[in-house]
């Protein structure tokens, strides 16, 4: 498989009133062509910041370093002008709440056509044709939806409109940031199925950001687990669920309630640390049952423990004392 | 402990300058069920199903439009305001958003002490510390304000406050939906152990069937203000009879890639507006077994298909 | 919120510091007026006809007025009048307006309807016109001017407090209090009031400036503070006839009004930044 996107040693700091928040602490990951890559983690782990860094949409109080290679070119070195061409055309993003990206005062038609005309350079008539085709592809009644205002549509329909707009210029990467978190489960099922169908049809890659391990298990090819600004484990989905290596991944998997059977939940100790004053070394060490001295001293690197299965933990080597 | 009979809660929908009533929103429409002492009844459903309204109406935080609610054989729905106040300590509620359920301007101590003061308890300080300990917090948290605590800690405070007056019955309205999974597990375990220690009875409202499977003994499934299926945990989860329950169960993402559901397209359509629900069986436009002339003509009765397993479907037990 | 954070936010903005410093300076000037003013007896009205309408000099840095009184001394003493008027008007309006707004918002229904219709009537008049009307009815003088302004002012706070109460009463912690059987008045006092008051405080801070300005306008029209009390509005009014030849007479008190109003507005902005929770959580 070929790499589409490679993130190398990505660090992001936010200057805040209370000090510098070290939100990303050297993130490394690769997304291949045509795959669905899931980025999973709890609130504040940095998964959304990773997505926004790719599109260079971070707020002005952020300091970014590292490399984000998209089709071999470093996005962090692009000019704002060049980025504008990449956003929406090469890389599209959909968010949890479609209402934040749709203007409530304009009909869907006006908003979609603006985007299509801008990116594709089509004239109005052709743009409307294109919009109709896209809306049909996401399973919406095109004519009715085009003439609706955002509030006249249900949450599921709005998310479909967002997907249609994201696909308007045939991107090679779709970033979906918690796309179904605000939706009911039956609607979530429809939207996830739709994203997979469209992926196979249009052949783009998906970076799916979610907190829901159920969603990951249902749709992702590979998964990266994030904790407090670090990727702690990357593996193919089945491998990760069957053979989790990192203590955090194991903990996470043991607290997900399973609707098929009642099982005891073994919660992790403590809670997510502050990123302004994060724990030294491995940021998970205060909550870890396998903590050793080295864990407090230096951050473990992400190593390939078995083919395709990466983990950042001294339990699996990298310990200088061994 | 709790008996709900034909409970109805309609909200008027007004329109225009003169606030003319144009419609009734039937949030809860003829719902009946019982909760036994020490049991957890899980109420599941999607948005607009009326599950939260049911919980609030049982506590008379909303005045019911019709029907009766009994608590230990006292008809709550017939009590005067003063009588209701006397019984309030026995029935409490926990909310979804831990931050907005605590007054941001009060310290944790004052939040937990408020109900104790209202009912003239003595030794308030000792009691607050005892409650904090019971929910896994300590004295140092007492002086803090809600925004200095994490979401999970705030939810523990809300639980401590609800327990302050020694309740017998708790409505848990999506108590873990706003929390991360690892914290959710801590709070679920806490609720579970408190129930065992104090003999509490729970009405557990949730859209997350995994969580319901973990905590509930019996389950009711709601759709557009109706209870469409009810039974023990195993009856409803392992042998769902209502087509909606089946659709719901097959939509839940299962945290196991090997169980990846092969069946696609099991979900038909979207939930209609509760303002203008379909005639007959409210689920018929989305039902794969829809029979014209039957399902869209008459509202089905709740039928007991096996002991304790009730289904509101014309073809219950036949599908 | 912790106090250090409040101060941190307050001191982040240079304009806030400026506003706050000016207000502190004004309060100090008002308190220390007898010490600061070079001619306290003139400030209180004693004529000094030998030195009528002198231009600014070392002896009289702001010049003298038509009765030969030291303008600097009168401006310094005027600070007292202005601050007392500004504070009293706003405090009185808050005292009437906020409780009514909270009751209307919390209980709703007929109570709400009645209160809001009354505020509508008051708000239908231009505030200065209403104050003029009241001042004319009650008679001239500082106390009546304060009453008149407060009466034309409270409906704004009622509206603001009502809107906040309506949104706060929907919060789960209020419902939780009801579920615990807490009495309505305690819910209002403990839960609704503290969580509704922030925007009212912001508005009230800014309004201090406007109240001083409107009181000055009443004085200017002869309906407010009466001579010989030292008052900026009155000084501008008296000085306007001399403006062309003796500019210092109306200009210095005018400048004092201008600076005070701006300082209160800056402070209002600063207070908003400190107490608005949305601004607080902005970085997280």
mmCIF file with all atom_site columns, C-alpha atoms in Angstrom, chain A residues 9-16 19-26 49-50 52-53 56-68 76, chain C residues 283:
data_model
loop_
_atom_site.group_PDB
_atom_site.id
_atom_site.type_symbol
_atom_site.label_atom_id
_atom_site.label_alt_id
_atom_site.label_comp_id
_atom_site.label_asym_id
_atom_site.label_entity_id
_atom_site.label_seq_id
_atom_site.pdbx_PDB_ins_code
_atom_site.Cartn_x
_atom_site.Cartn_y
_atom_site.Cartn_z
_atom_site.occupancy
_atom_site.B_iso_or_equiv
_atom_site.pdbx_formal_charge
_atom_site.auth_seq_id
_atom_site.auth_comp_id
_atom_site.auth_asym_id
_atom_site.auth_atom_id
_atom_site.pdbx_PDB_model_num
ATOM 1  C CA . UNK A 1 9   ? 7.207  14.131 15.104 1.00 0.00 ? 9   UNK A CA 1
ATOM 2  C CA . UNK A 1 10  ? 4.332  16.559 15.267 1.00 0.00 ? 10  UNK A CA 1
ATOM 3  C CA . UNK A 1 11  ? 4.462  18.806 18.301 1.00 0.00 ? 11  UNK A CA 1
ATOM 4  C CA . UNK A 1 12  ? 1.748  21.361 19.038 1.00 0.00 ? 12  UNK A CA 1
ATOM 5  C CA . UNK A 1 13  ? 1.798  23.769 21.968 1.00 0.00 ? 13  UNK A CA 1
ATOM 6  C CA . UNK A 1 14  ? -0.960 26.184 22.897 1.00 0.00 ? 14  UNK A CA 1
ATOM 7  C CA . UNK A 1 15  ? -0.124 29.378 24.711 1.00 0.00 ? 15  UNK A CA 1
ATOM 8  C CA . UNK A 1 16  ? -2.804 29.872 27.333 1.00 0.00 ? 16  UNK A CA 1
ATOM 9  C CA . UNK A 1 19  ? 0.891  28.421 30.786 1.00 0.00 ? 19  UNK A CA 1
ATOM 10 C CA . UNK A 1 20  ? 1.873  26.428 27.730 1.00 0.00 ? 20  UNK A CA 1
ATOM 11 C CA . UNK A 1 21  ? -0.313 23.397 27.045 1.00 0.00 ? 21  UNK A CA 1
ATOM 12 C CA . UNK A 1 22  ? 1.716  20.673 25.342 1.00 0.00 ? 22  UNK A CA 1
ATOM 13 C CA . UNK A 1 23  ? -1.166 19.261 23.366 1.00 0.00 ? 23  UNK A CA 1
ATOM 14 C CA . UNK A 1 24  ? 0.696  17.091 20.857 1.00 0.00 ? 24  UNK A CA 1
ATOM 15 C CA . UNK A 1 25  ? 3.893  15.512 22.048 1.00 0.00 ? 25  UNK A CA 1
ATOM 16 C CA . UNK A 1 26  ? 5.559  14.038 18.971 1.00 0.00 ? 26  UNK A CA 1
ATOM 17 C CA . UNK A 1 49  ? -5.904 18.884 17.190 1.00 0.00 ? 49  UNK A CA 1
ATOM 18 C CA . UNK A 1 50  ? -4.114 16.362 14.976 1.00 0.00 ? 50  UNK A CA 1
ATOM 19 C CA . UNK A 1 52  ? -6.827 20.503 12.519 1.00 0.00 ? 52  UNK A CA 1
ATOM 20 C CA . UNK A 1 53  ? -3.014 20.550 12.204 1.00 0.00 ? 53  UNK A CA 1
ATOM 21 C CA . UNK A 1 56  ? -3.511 24.038 9.242  1.00 0.00 ? 56  UNK A CA 1
ATOM 22 C CA . UNK A 1 57  ? -6.670 25.288 10.913 1.00 0.00 ? 57  UNK A CA 1
ATOM 23 C CA . UNK A 1 58  ? -5.282 25.662 14.424 1.00 0.00 ? 58  UNK A CA 1
ATOM 24 C CA . UNK A 1 59  ? -5.997 28.886 16.326 1.00 0.00 ? 59  UNK A CA 1
ATOM 25 C CA . UNK A 1 60  ? -3.353 31.592 16.389 1.00 0.00 ? 60  UNK A CA 1
ATOM 26 C CA . UNK A 1 61  ? -2.092 30.741 19.871 1.00 0.00 ? 61  UNK A CA 1
ATOM 27 C CA . UNK A 1 62  ? -0.735 27.394 18.615 1.00 0.00 ? 62  UNK A CA 1
ATOM 28 C CA . UNK A 1 63  ? 2.922  26.640 17.935 1.00 0.00 ? 63  UNK A CA 1
ATOM 29 C CA . UNK A 1 64  ? 3.502  23.755 15.536 1.00 0.00 ? 64  UNK A CA 1
ATOM 30 C CA . UNK A 1 65  ? 6.644  21.829 14.675 1.00 0.00 ? 65  UNK A CA 1
ATOM 31 C CA . UNK A 1 66  ? 7.337  18.587 12.841 1.00 0.00 ? 66  UNK A CA 1
ATOM 32 C CA . UNK A 1 67  ? 6.364  17.386 9.392  1.00 0.00 ? 67  UNK A CA 1
ATOM 33 C CA . UNK A 1 68  ? 3.046  16.568 7.771  1.00 0.00 ? 68  UNK A CA 1
ATOM 34 C CA . UNK A 1 76  ? 3.596  22.827 7.219  1.00 0.00 ? 76  UNK A CA 1
ATOM 35 C CA . UNK C 2 283 ? -8.207 28.220 25.762 1.00 0.00 ? 283 UNK C CA 1
#
